[in-house]
């Protein structure tokens, strides 16, 4: 349910309204007629898109877990591409300097490629935090839905959600340890779960209109997340 700039499809509209209603009143407190009315179609008309409420719930929870993982991988890939370009640029500069020195000394040689270093690791972690904050602010009903209704999924769907979430966590663990190499893996994993708890607290911050503003909320959450990781590294 990531934010889009183009118009949502009818299926996406149904899922968004179903998430909102399920979060507000609980899965069993909402009927298909109410979901249909929220998107301007009859309850039976929903069955052209989904076989039932269970299928909507599964697509919501499996879907957002997959989207978070895909988004994190994309951010890591983009950071890797940026690192490759930066490394190539640095390597070229080093080659020029080494070539000039070799010419003066009458020697040959080639420089080593410089690694990304802390700046790249920091950019990667910041990007992951920003992506999760976008989800936590824009898709608050899905957080409530996950907390309350995950056990209603079929075993296969619930296992898939857990599998996707574990992969997502491990990407974060890798990013955290790249920036804070003194953190052992179990401590980094605990820190990641703690930060998720912090970021996923947005449903408890009040109604959207009562928040200080999206940008201010995002900035606050980002500072708190970075502070939590730094504190874990200093412990």
XYZ file of C-alpha atoms in Angstrom:
235
model
C 0.000 0.000 0.000
C 2.857 2.351 -0.752
C 2.095 5.939 -1.689
C 1.556 6.381 -5.434
C 1.367 9.381 -7.699
C -0.977 7.748 -10.232
C -4.631 6.951 -9.578
C -5.202 3.722 -7.629
C -6.971 0.837 -9.317
C -10.345 -0.337 -8.047
C -8.622 -3.300 -6.415
C -6.224 -0.962 -4.610
C -9.137 1.231 -3.526
C -10.875 -1.799 -2.049
C -7.749 -2.850 -0.174
C -7.143 0.620 1.207
C -10.700 0.970 2.495
C -10.699 -2.582 3.836
C -7.503 -1.838 5.768
C -9.001 1.324 7.220
C -12.257 -0.357 8.254
C -10.579 -3.494 9.616
C -8.233 -1.319 11.687
C -11.074 0.806 13.026
C -13.598 -1.930 13.839
C -11.786 -5.234 13.669
C -11.904 -7.881 10.967
C -15.151 -9.451 12.163
C -16.752 -6.060 12.761
C -16.796 -5.175 9.064
C -18.959 -6.694 6.341
C -18.383 -6.811 2.615
C -21.320 -4.440 2.095
C -19.560 -1.766 4.161
C -16.333 -2.180 2.228
C -18.244 -2.011 -1.033
C -20.088 1.131 0.044
C -16.776 2.792 0.920
C -15.596 2.424 -2.686
C -18.957 2.962 -4.351
C -19.843 -0.584 -5.384
C -22.210 -3.211 -4.044
C -21.025 -5.787 -1.548
C -21.489 -8.643 -4.029
C -19.527 -6.601 -6.562
C -16.458 -7.067 -4.388
C -16.405 -10.737 -5.307
C -15.327 -9.790 -8.817
C -12.061 -8.653 -7.219
C -11.662 -10.882 -4.144
C -13.214 -14.198 -3.110
C -13.860 -12.811 0.369
C -12.595 -10.847 3.348
C -9.986 -13.475 4.162
C -8.380 -12.928 0.768
C -8.337 -9.155 1.331
C -6.655 -9.587 4.701
C -4.054 -11.937 3.242
C -3.253 -9.607 0.364
C -2.934 -6.663 2.728
C -0.550 -8.322 5.170
C 1.457 -10.405 2.720
C 1.482 -7.486 0.297
C 2.889 -4.880 2.665
C 5.530 -7.306 3.941
C 6.655 -7.911 0.369
C 6.593 -4.219 -0.482
C 8.762 -3.312 2.495
C 11.307 -5.973 1.549
C 11.308 -4.971 -2.120
C 11.677 -1.311 -1.198
C 14.587 -2.057 1.127
C 16.346 -4.088 -1.544
C 15.845 -1.283 -4.042
C 17.324 1.240 -1.626
C 20.325 -1.006 -1.010
C 20.793 -1.489 -4.756
C 20.624 2.256 -5.347
C 23.179 2.830 -2.608
C 25.382 0.160 -4.180
C 25.123 1.843 -7.570
C 26.000 5.191 -6.015
C 28.945 3.545 -4.265
C 30.158 1.979 -7.511
C 30.063 5.333 -9.270
C 31.856 7.003 -6.368
C 34.439 4.223 -6.207
C 35.034 4.442 -9.949
C 35.514 8.184 -9.681
C 37.920 7.824 -6.765
C 39.759 5.000 -8.520
C 40.156 7.145 -11.615
C 41.577 10.005 -9.591
C 43.934 7.647 -7.760
C 45.036 6.156 -11.081
C 45.850 9.596 -12.431
C 47.896 10.446 -9.347
C 49.632 7.049 -9.295
C 50.406 7.304 -12.995
C 51.975 10.709 -12.559
C 54.065 9.472 -9.632
C 55.114 6.361 -11.576
C 56.133 8.491 -14.512
C 58.279 10.637 -12.248
C 59.834 7.586 -10.570
C 60.114 5.560 -13.738
C 57.909 2.830 -12.221
C 54.618 1.224 -13.087
C 51.746 0.592 -10.696
C 47.988 0.567 -10.116
C 45.996 1.896 -7.160
C 43.547 -0.083 -5.029
C 39.855 0.755 -5.260
C 38.705 2.677 -2.186
C 35.755 1.158 -0.284
C 32.525 2.991 0.436
C 33.346 3.646 4.071
C 31.164 5.084 6.850
C 29.558 7.713 4.617
C 28.026 5.058 2.383
C 26.949 2.955 5.377
C 25.286 5.992 6.931
C 23.491 6.844 3.693
C 22.204 3.272 3.401
C 20.844 3.215 6.953
C 19.278 6.656 6.559
C 17.571 5.494 3.373
C 16.156 2.394 5.071
C 14.862 4.495 7.952
C 13.233 6.962 5.561
C 11.504 4.161 3.686
C 10.090 2.615 6.846
C 8.951 6.011 8.116
C 7.039 6.550 4.868
C 5.213 3.287 5.544
C 4.648 4.040 9.231
C 3.098 7.434 8.508
C 1.198 6.694 5.304
C -0.073 3.189 6.093
C -0.896 3.353 9.776
C -3.977 1.100 9.456
C -1.760 -1.732 8.219
C 0.300 -1.583 11.403
C -2.852 -1.932 13.496
C -4.087 -4.676 11.212
C -0.863 -6.637 11.528
C -0.868 -6.382 15.321
C -4.493 -7.466 15.684
C -5.291 -9.774 12.820
C -2.123 -11.609 11.753
C -3.251 -14.800 13.490
C -6.393 -14.874 11.336
C -4.362 -15.660 8.228
C -4.051 -19.183 6.926
C -0.911 -20.927 8.127
C 0.722 -20.661 4.699
C 0.057 -16.920 4.443
C 1.178 -16.275 7.998
C 4.408 -18.194 7.402
C 5.009 -16.179 4.239
C 4.552 -12.925 6.152
C 7.046 -14.081 8.774
C 9.528 -15.180 6.111
C 9.359 -11.820 4.340
C 9.714 -9.987 7.633
C 12.778 -12.004 8.636
C 14.460 -11.136 5.344
C 13.584 -7.479 5.881
C 15.060 -7.527 9.376
C 18.292 -9.125 8.145
C 18.777 -6.377 5.558
C 18.556 -3.854 8.370
C 20.921 -5.850 10.572
C 23.498 -5.819 7.790
C 23.081 -2.068 7.302
C 23.333 -1.330 11.024
C 26.485 -3.422 11.445
C 28.081 -1.754 8.427
C 27.776 1.596 10.212
C 28.393 0.256 13.725
C 30.820 -2.672 13.258
C 31.324 -3.019 17.018
C 27.715 -4.227 17.355
C 27.552 -8.002 17.400
C 24.815 -9.535 15.287
C 22.361 -10.398 18.112
C 22.655 -6.888 19.551
C 22.147 -5.333 16.123
C 19.084 -7.493 15.561
C 17.626 -6.472 18.923
C 18.267 -2.834 18.070
C 16.497 -3.229 14.723
C 13.431 -4.767 16.364
C 13.410 -1.991 18.961
C 13.539 0.679 16.270
C 10.701 -1.025 14.411
C 8.674 -0.830 17.618
C 9.447 2.871 17.811
C 8.613 3.642 14.186
C 5.517 1.444 14.203
C 4.073 3.375 17.138
C 2.456 5.866 14.746
C -1.086 4.455 15.176
C -0.850 5.578 18.817
C 0.176 9.152 18.039
C -3.403 10.316 17.566
C -5.430 11.041 14.468
C -3.503 12.333 11.442
C -4.861 15.854 11.941
C -3.521 15.960 15.494
C 0.091 15.295 14.485
C 2.581 18.178 14.150
C 2.760 17.648 10.384
C 4.124 14.904 8.200
C 7.571 16.406 7.695
C 8.026 17.212 11.382
C 6.817 13.764 12.428
C 9.137 12.066 9.935
C 12.105 14.139 11.098
C 11.390 13.331 14.756
C 11.083 9.612 14.070
C 14.286 9.641 12.050
C 16.251 11.362 14.812
C 14.907 8.936 17.400
C 15.748 5.907 15.249
C 19.307 7.078 14.645
C 19.658 7.894 18.324
C 18.505 4.408 19.279
C 21.066 2.757 17.009
C 23.842 5.019 18.282
C 22.887 4.247 21.881
C 22.940 0.515 21.162
C 26.407 0.839 19.655
C 27.658 2.765 22.695
C 26.207 0.324 25.233
